[in-house]
Short mmCIF file of C-alpha atoms in Angstrom, two decimals:
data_model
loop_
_atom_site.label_atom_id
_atom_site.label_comp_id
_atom_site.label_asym_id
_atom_site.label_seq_id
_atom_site.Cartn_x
_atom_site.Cartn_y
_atom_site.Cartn_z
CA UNK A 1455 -20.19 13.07 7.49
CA UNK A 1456 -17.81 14.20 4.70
CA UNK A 1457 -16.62 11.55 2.13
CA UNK A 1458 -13.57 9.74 3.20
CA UNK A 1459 -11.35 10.85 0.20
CA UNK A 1460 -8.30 12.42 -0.70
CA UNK A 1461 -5.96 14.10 -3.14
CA UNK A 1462 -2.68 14.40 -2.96
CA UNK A 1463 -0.11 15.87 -4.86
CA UNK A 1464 3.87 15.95 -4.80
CA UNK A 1465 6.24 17.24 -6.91
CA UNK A 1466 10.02 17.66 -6.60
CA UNK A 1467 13.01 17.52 -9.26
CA UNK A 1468 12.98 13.80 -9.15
CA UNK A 1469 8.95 12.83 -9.13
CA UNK A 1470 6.06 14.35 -9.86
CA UNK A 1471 3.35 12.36 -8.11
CA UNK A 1472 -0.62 12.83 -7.69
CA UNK A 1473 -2.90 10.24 -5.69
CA UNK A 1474 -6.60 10.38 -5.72
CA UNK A 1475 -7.83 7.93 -2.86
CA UNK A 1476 -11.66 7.08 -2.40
CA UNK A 1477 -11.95 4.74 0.92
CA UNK A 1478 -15.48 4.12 0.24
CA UNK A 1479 -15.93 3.44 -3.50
CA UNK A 1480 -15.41 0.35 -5.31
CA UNK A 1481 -14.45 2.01 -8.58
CA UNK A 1482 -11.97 0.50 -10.61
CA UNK A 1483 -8.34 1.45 -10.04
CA UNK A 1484 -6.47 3.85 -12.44
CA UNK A 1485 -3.28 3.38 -11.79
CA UNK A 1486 0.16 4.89 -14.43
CA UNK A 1487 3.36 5.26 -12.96
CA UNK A 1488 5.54 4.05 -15.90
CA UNK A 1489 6.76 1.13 -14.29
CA UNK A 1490 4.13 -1.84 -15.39
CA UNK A 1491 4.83 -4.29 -12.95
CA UNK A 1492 4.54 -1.17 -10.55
CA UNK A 1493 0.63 -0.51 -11.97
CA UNK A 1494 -0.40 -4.03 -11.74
CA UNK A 1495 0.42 -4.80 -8.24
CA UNK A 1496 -1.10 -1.27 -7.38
CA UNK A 1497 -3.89 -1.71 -9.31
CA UNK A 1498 -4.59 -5.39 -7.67
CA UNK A 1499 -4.17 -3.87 -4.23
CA UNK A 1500 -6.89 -1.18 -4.70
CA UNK A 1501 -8.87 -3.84 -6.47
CA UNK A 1502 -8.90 -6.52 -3.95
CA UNK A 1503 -9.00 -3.94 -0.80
CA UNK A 1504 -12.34 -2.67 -2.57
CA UNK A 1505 -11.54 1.33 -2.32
CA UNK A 1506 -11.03 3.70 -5.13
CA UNK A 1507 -6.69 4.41 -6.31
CA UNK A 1508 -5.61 6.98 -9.16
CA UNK A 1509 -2.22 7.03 -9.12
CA UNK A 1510 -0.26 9.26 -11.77
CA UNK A 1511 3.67 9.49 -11.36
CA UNK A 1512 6.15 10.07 -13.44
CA UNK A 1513 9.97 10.69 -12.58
CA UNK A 1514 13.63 10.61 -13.16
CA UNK A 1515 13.08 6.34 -13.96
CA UNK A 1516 15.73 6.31 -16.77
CA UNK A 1517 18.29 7.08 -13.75
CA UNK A 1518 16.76 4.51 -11.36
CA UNK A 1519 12.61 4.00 -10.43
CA UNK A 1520 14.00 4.11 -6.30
CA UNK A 1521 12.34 7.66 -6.40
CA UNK A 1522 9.40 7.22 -8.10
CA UNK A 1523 8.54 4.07 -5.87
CA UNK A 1524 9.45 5.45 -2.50
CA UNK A 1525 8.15 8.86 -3.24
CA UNK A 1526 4.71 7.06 -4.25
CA UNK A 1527 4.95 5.34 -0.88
CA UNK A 1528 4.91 8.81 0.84
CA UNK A 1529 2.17 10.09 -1.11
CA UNK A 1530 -0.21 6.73 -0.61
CA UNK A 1531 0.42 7.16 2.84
CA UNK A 1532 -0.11 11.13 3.17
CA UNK A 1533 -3.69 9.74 1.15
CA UNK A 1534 -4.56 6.94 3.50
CA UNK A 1535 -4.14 9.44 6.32
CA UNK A 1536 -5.73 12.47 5.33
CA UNK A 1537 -9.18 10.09 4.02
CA UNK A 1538 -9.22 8.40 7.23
CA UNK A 1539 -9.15 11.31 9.12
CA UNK A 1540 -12.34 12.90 7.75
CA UNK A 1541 -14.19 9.38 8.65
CA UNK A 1542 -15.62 8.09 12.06
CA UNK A 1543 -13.55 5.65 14.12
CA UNK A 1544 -11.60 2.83 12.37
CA UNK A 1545 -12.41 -1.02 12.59
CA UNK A 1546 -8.78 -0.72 12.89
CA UNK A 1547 -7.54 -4.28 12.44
CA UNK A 1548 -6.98 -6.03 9.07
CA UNK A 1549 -6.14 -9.57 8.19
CA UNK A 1550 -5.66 -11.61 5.07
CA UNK A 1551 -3.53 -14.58 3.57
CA UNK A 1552 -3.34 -15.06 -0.28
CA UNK A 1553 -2.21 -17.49 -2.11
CA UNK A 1554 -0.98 -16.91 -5.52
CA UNK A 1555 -0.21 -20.64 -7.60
CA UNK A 1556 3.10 -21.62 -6.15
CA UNK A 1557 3.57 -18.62 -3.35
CA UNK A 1558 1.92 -17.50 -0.34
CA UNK A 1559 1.62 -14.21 1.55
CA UNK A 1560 0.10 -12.72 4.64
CA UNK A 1561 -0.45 -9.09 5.90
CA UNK A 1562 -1.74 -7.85 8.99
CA UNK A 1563 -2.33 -4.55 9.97
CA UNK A 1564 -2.91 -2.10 12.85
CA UNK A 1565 -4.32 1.20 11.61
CA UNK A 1566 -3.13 2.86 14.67
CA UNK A 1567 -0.90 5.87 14.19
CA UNK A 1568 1.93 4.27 15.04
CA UNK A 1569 3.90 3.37 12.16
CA UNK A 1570 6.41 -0.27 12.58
CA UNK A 1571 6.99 -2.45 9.43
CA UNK A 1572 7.77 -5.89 9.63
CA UNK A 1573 8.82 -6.94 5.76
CA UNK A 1574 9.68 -10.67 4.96
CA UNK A 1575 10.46 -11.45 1.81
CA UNK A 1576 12.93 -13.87 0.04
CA UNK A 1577 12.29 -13.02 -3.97
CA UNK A 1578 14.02 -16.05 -6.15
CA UNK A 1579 14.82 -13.64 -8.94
CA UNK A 1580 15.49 -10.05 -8.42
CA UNK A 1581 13.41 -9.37 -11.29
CA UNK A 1582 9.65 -9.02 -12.12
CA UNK A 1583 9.24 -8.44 -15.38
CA UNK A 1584 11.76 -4.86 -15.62
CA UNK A 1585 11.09 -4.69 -11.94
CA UNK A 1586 13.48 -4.94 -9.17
CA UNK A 1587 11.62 -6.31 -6.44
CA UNK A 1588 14.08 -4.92 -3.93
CA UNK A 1589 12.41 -1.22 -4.36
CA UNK A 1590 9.18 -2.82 -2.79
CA UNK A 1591 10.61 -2.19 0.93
CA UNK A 1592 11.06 1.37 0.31
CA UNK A 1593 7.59 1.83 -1.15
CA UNK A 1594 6.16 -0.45 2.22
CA UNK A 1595 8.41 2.03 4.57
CA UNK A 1596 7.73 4.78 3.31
CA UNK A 1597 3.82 3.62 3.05
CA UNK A 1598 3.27 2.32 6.30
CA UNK A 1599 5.67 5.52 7.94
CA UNK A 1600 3.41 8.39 6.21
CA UNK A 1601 -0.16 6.22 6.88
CA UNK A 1602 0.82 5.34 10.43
CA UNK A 1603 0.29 2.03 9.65
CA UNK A 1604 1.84 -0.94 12.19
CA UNK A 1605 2.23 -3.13 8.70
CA UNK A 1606 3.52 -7.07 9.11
CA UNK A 1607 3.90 -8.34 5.68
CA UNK A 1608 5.69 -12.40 4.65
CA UNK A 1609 5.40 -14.12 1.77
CA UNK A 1610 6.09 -17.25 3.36
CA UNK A 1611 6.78 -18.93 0.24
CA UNK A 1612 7.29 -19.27 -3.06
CA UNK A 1613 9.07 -19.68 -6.29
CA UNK A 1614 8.57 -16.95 -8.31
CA UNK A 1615 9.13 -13.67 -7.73
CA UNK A 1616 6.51 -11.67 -9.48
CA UNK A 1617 4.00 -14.28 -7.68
CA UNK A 1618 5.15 -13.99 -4.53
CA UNK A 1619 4.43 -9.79 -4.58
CA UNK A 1620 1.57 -10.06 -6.54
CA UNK A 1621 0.12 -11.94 -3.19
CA UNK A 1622 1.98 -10.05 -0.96
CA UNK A 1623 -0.20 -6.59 -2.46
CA UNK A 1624 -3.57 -8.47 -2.90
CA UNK A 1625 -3.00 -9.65 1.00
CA UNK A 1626 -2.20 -6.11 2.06
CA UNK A 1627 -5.26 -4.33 -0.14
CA UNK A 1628 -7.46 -6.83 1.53
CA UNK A 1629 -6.08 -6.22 4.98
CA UNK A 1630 -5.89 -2.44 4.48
CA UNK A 1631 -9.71 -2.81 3.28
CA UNK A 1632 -10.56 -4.47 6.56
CA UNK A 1633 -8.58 -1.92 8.99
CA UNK A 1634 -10.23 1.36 7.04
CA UNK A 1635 -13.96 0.30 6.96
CA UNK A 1636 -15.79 2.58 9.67
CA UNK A 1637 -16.14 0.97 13.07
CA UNK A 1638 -20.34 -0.09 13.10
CA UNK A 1639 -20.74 1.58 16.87
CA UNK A 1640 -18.56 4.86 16.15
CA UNK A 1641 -16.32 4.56 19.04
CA UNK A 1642 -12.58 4.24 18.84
CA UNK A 1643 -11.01 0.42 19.22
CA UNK A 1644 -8.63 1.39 21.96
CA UNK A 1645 -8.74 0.63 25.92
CA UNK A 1646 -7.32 4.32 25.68
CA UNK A 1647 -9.79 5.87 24.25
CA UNK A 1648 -7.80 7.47 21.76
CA UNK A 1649 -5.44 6.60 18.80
CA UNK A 1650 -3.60 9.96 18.33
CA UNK A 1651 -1.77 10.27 21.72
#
């Protein structure tokens, strides 16, 4: 069976983007995109879903990080995608609700080729750290369009903003690590018999 892994590499006027994706190895995450707040919640994703992320970006961030976050959407998903493909069937289905101190946040996820998000999210301050916490529905969009993810994401509560997405990503890399591990009998989780039509 090949290795479930991927590279992936975009570049344009505005970003310049390359994602290394290993579904399959627990290696820590390397994660630079210029944008700190960016890194850690990547880097806590990858970490908590237990698969490998390199993530190097850099962009036109002095006008306004939109591209560079959206555009690494894209990418992640085009990554997800392409290592999933070279696997056997998918468990499919991920779960997972984390609390972080004073917030709480739950994703759930249908790795089914059909991309739908459902985002929920009502940040305190619009801020974490330099972050604008508004440019994390354009990432998820973008993400769950290019993965073909069905992605449901709330932080049902909270009180501070950069705890309330910090749970929101360690709930999703969970969920996502769930959905991607190999189905144990091979066959595909769908009365269908097929995900891709």
């Amino acid at each position: 069976m090949e290795p479930r892994k991927a590279e992936i590499t975009r570049n344009t006027k505005e970003t310049r983007i390359n994602i290394k994706l290993d579904l399959d190895s627990s290696e820590k995450p390397e994660i630079n995109t210029g944008l700190p707040f960016f890194d850690h919640i990547l880097y806590s994703m990858s970490f908590h879903g237990g698969f490998f992320l390199r993530v190097d970006a850099s962009g036109d961030i002095e006008v306004d990080p939109h591209h560079l976050v959206e555009d690494t959407g894209l990418v992640l998903g085009d990554a997800f995608k392409s290592a999933a493909e070279k696997g056997e069937a998918l468990v499919r289905f991920g779960h997972a609700i984390i609390p972080m101190d004073d917030s709480l946040a739950e994703a759930t996820i249908d790795a089914c080729g059909r991309p739908f998000l459902v985002y929920r999210a009502e940040y305190p301050q619009e801020n974490a750290g330099t972050f604008y916490v508004f440019l994390l529905k354009e990432f998820l969009k973008a993400f769950s369009d290019r993965a073909g993810l069905n992605l449901h994401l709330e932080c049902r509560y909270g009180e501070n903003s950069h705890h309330m997405a910090e749970a929101l990503f360690k709930s999703m890399g969970k969920a996502l690590g769930q959905a991607y591990k190999q189905a144990s009998n091979g066959e595909v989780l769908s009365t269908k018999g097929t995900l891709s039509k």
